[in-house]
């Protein structure tokens, strides 16, 4: 399944760059609509610690808490992190229900994982009266969390790609709470008229530009193409959202509670 789950035809979430000021963030987005922020964080050091080898070396024998990928009631299962990575981190079975799909996200032991999170550079913006809490996860291609809502937050992809679907609070999406996001994309999404489709976009940890580069005269070999800035998605309070990992992905969210 890896690499076969498609991206959206066109990203419909507004994008802004690092020139966005905090006052404009509060005025334009914080309480009204999602936005993708480009270049507001640099998590290259955190990314270097999140490779398969580094994570297994640091956390392999420690237990992690998995949750089922359904909307309203989560079954919890504790397994050693190494067992999750080596045995359960698989592409999503399209026929499997959300209640039978185990997913590592959110239930992090901050005593054990705290040293890793200390290296994460969180987005610079906050909502007045809130404090941040991290939710770290790793999941296989085709996996994801079906539609749900909670308080505001940010989400960043460290490895892989994650496709997001978002609806405003007053527009409840049509979905079955025990259906995976992959099944919803295959069965329900194609039937939606354009006016009923969600805002959507695929997050990446940063992209390599495909534009050709002219090497300087003193350098006969072409330079590596520049990295484009990483993207962070902000979603406001009570916005419905579902996620779909297009690849095996490492990701982290900053919830503002």
XYZ file of C-alpha atoms in Angstrom:
257
model
C 0.000 0.000 0.000
C 2.936 2.334 0.618
C 3.019 5.114 -1.954
C -0.364 4.207 -3.435
C -2.605 6.445 -1.291
C -3.028 9.656 -3.282
C -2.535 13.249 -2.291
C -5.332 15.726 -2.880
C -5.646 17.282 -6.318
C -5.252 20.761 -4.846
C -4.457 21.951 -1.340
C -7.386 24.099 -0.166
C -5.920 25.196 3.182
C -4.449 28.700 3.077
C -0.645 28.878 3.292
C 1.428 31.678 4.790
C 5.159 32.092 5.328
C 7.276 32.979 8.338
C 6.600 36.702 7.868
C 3.186 36.232 9.536
C 3.150 38.191 12.781
C 1.582 36.959 15.996
C -1.040 39.720 15.902
C -2.062 38.766 12.354
C -2.186 35.100 13.343
C -4.625 35.953 16.141
C -6.654 38.237 13.894
C -6.907 36.050 10.794
C -6.632 32.420 11.897
C -6.521 31.628 15.620
C -10.295 31.611 16.152
C -11.626 31.238 12.625
C -9.884 28.928 10.153
C -6.933 26.565 9.653
C -3.688 27.643 8.066
C -0.410 26.074 6.988
C 2.594 27.953 8.346
C 5.782 27.641 6.333
C 9.222 28.014 7.828
C 8.184 28.869 11.399
C 10.153 25.978 12.947
C 13.483 24.270 12.381
C 13.366 20.729 13.685
C 16.338 19.254 11.875
C 17.925 18.291 15.228
C 14.698 16.656 16.406
C 14.338 14.868 13.062
C 17.837 13.404 13.420
C 16.721 11.777 16.684
C 13.551 10.307 15.144
C 15.057 7.795 12.733
C 14.046 4.170 13.194
C 17.502 3.263 14.502
C 17.707 6.132 17.004
C 14.194 5.596 18.365
C 14.662 1.838 18.765
C 17.976 2.369 20.533
C 16.476 4.903 22.949
C 13.001 3.456 23.546
C 12.918 -0.113 22.188
C 12.130 -2.007 25.426
C 9.853 0.679 26.894
C 6.073 0.204 26.713
C 3.952 2.459 24.509
C 0.184 2.811 24.649
C -1.676 2.192 21.410
C -5.212 3.405 20.717
C -7.783 2.106 18.278
C -8.442 4.365 15.293
C -12.140 5.032 15.816
C -13.892 8.243 16.717
C -15.680 8.019 20.050
C -14.260 5.180 22.183
C -10.622 4.178 22.189
C -9.445 0.727 23.252
C -5.952 0.943 24.744
C -3.198 -1.667 24.368
C 0.290 -1.490 25.879
C 3.171 -3.125 23.965
C 6.951 -2.667 23.910
C 7.918 0.045 21.446
C 10.164 -2.385 19.548
C 7.269 -4.809 19.089
C 5.114 -2.007 17.702
C 7.783 -0.911 15.216
C 8.799 -4.385 14.063
C 5.436 -6.170 14.081
C 2.505 -3.745 14.162
C 3.773 -0.797 12.100
C 2.165 -2.030 8.892
C 0.142 -0.501 6.045
C -3.548 -0.123 6.814
C -5.776 -3.017 5.785
C -8.640 -1.305 3.886
C -11.127 -3.896 5.184
C -10.198 -3.528 8.861
C -12.487 -1.526 11.142
C -11.192 1.352 13.214
C -11.849 -0.552 16.440
C -9.441 -3.264 15.226
C -6.705 -0.876 14.057
C -4.021 -0.069 16.639
C -2.235 3.244 16.309
C 0.556 4.915 18.319
C -0.366 8.544 18.902
C -0.976 10.842 21.805
C -0.619 8.611 24.860
C 3.016 9.472 25.535
C 4.822 8.858 28.815
C 6.415 12.273 29.313
C 8.884 10.954 31.878
C 10.302 8.448 29.401
C 9.868 10.466 26.185
C 10.587 13.865 27.735
C 14.305 13.898 26.786
C 13.309 13.516 23.127
C 10.608 16.193 23.292
C 13.108 18.669 24.760
C 14.677 18.830 21.299
C 11.394 19.698 19.552
C 10.959 23.326 18.499
C 7.269 24.105 18.870
C 5.479 26.657 16.658
C 5.943 30.187 18.028
C 2.268 31.136 18.323
C -0.057 30.535 21.283
C -3.715 31.131 22.047
C -4.150 33.377 25.118
C -5.090 31.371 28.195
C -3.786 28.033 26.880
C -0.680 25.957 27.495
C 0.921 23.453 25.097
C 0.999 19.650 25.387
C 2.729 17.370 22.898
C 1.274 14.333 21.136
C 3.910 12.221 19.371
C 3.109 9.369 17.017
C 4.348 6.889 14.436
C 2.053 5.097 11.999
C 2.040 3.050 8.803
C 0.892 4.097 5.355
C -2.867 4.282 4.950
C -3.437 4.635 8.692
C -5.009 7.636 10.356
C -7.610 8.923 12.762
C -11.210 9.344 11.529
C -13.190 12.548 12.003
C -13.204 13.986 15.514
C -12.739 17.377 17.164
C -11.111 18.892 20.233
C -9.315 22.088 21.185
C -6.940 24.045 18.941
C -3.454 22.916 18.058
C -0.594 22.557 15.614
C 0.618 19.478 13.745
C 3.972 18.830 12.093
C 5.256 15.853 10.111
C 8.825 14.779 10.884
C 9.055 11.911 8.380
C 6.566 10.868 5.687
C 3.418 12.646 4.532
C 0.086 13.164 6.292
C -3.080 14.192 4.454
C -5.587 16.268 6.454
C -9.333 16.741 5.973
C -11.054 19.573 7.893
C -14.611 20.852 8.374
C -15.750 23.874 10.437
C -17.646 23.230 13.698
C -21.042 23.944 12.122
C -20.554 21.453 9.263
C -20.552 17.911 10.646
C -19.009 15.521 8.112
C -20.755 12.368 6.968
C -18.788 9.397 8.316
C -19.166 6.194 10.300
C -17.332 6.418 13.659
C -15.859 2.911 13.262
C -14.712 3.434 9.673
C -11.055 4.190 9.041
C -10.058 7.344 7.193
C -8.802 5.180 4.317
C -12.213 3.499 3.952
C -13.936 6.918 4.137
C -11.638 8.239 1.396
C -12.379 5.259 -0.815
C -16.142 5.011 -0.261
C -17.596 8.350 0.907
C -15.253 11.028 -0.394
C -15.890 10.295 -4.122
C -19.645 10.748 -3.603
C -19.360 14.243 -2.094
C -20.359 17.196 -4.269
C -17.620 19.833 -4.475
C -19.467 22.114 -2.046
C -19.539 19.358 0.577
C -15.873 18.412 0.390
C -13.576 19.326 3.282
C -10.651 21.648 3.315
C -7.670 19.384 2.699
C -3.932 19.410 2.311
C -0.927 17.105 2.661
C 1.760 18.006 5.177
C 5.415 17.179 4.590
C 8.546 17.720 6.657
C 9.986 19.911 3.892
C 10.487 19.359 0.201
C 13.364 19.443 -2.234
C 12.826 21.975 -4.989
C 12.911 20.453 -8.468
C 14.013 23.725 -10.056
C 17.412 23.372 -11.772
C 20.285 25.227 -10.166
C 23.223 26.758 -12.053
C 26.490 25.797 -10.312
C 28.894 28.610 -9.477
C 31.929 28.848 -11.795
C 34.281 27.458 -9.148
C 32.113 24.375 -8.567
C 31.889 21.965 -11.538
C 29.307 19.685 -9.909
C 25.720 20.912 -9.522
C 24.727 21.913 -6.029
C 22.047 20.019 -4.157
C 18.662 21.680 -4.684
C 17.570 23.800 -1.722
C 15.228 22.498 0.922
C 11.875 24.223 1.121
C 10.733 25.159 4.633
C 8.834 22.631 6.761
C 5.110 23.058 7.152
C 3.046 23.256 10.325
C -0.751 23.013 10.227
C -2.803 25.055 12.692
C -6.411 23.979 13.346
C -8.812 26.088 15.469
C -10.991 24.960 18.360
C -13.731 22.410 17.582
C -12.870 22.007 13.913
C -13.649 18.511 12.661
C -10.582 16.798 11.233
C -9.423 13.408 9.999
C -5.889 12.353 9.100
C -4.400 9.864 6.652
C -0.715 8.901 6.610
C 0.345 8.518 2.990
C 3.645 6.915 4.008
C 5.029 5.430 7.190
C 5.120 8.670 9.152
C 6.558 10.235 12.291
C 4.599 13.240 13.501
C 3.994 15.482 16.480
C 1.130 17.743 17.478
C 1.075 20.627 19.941
C -2.344 20.775 21.584
C -3.339 24.093 23.171
C -5.417 23.281 26.240
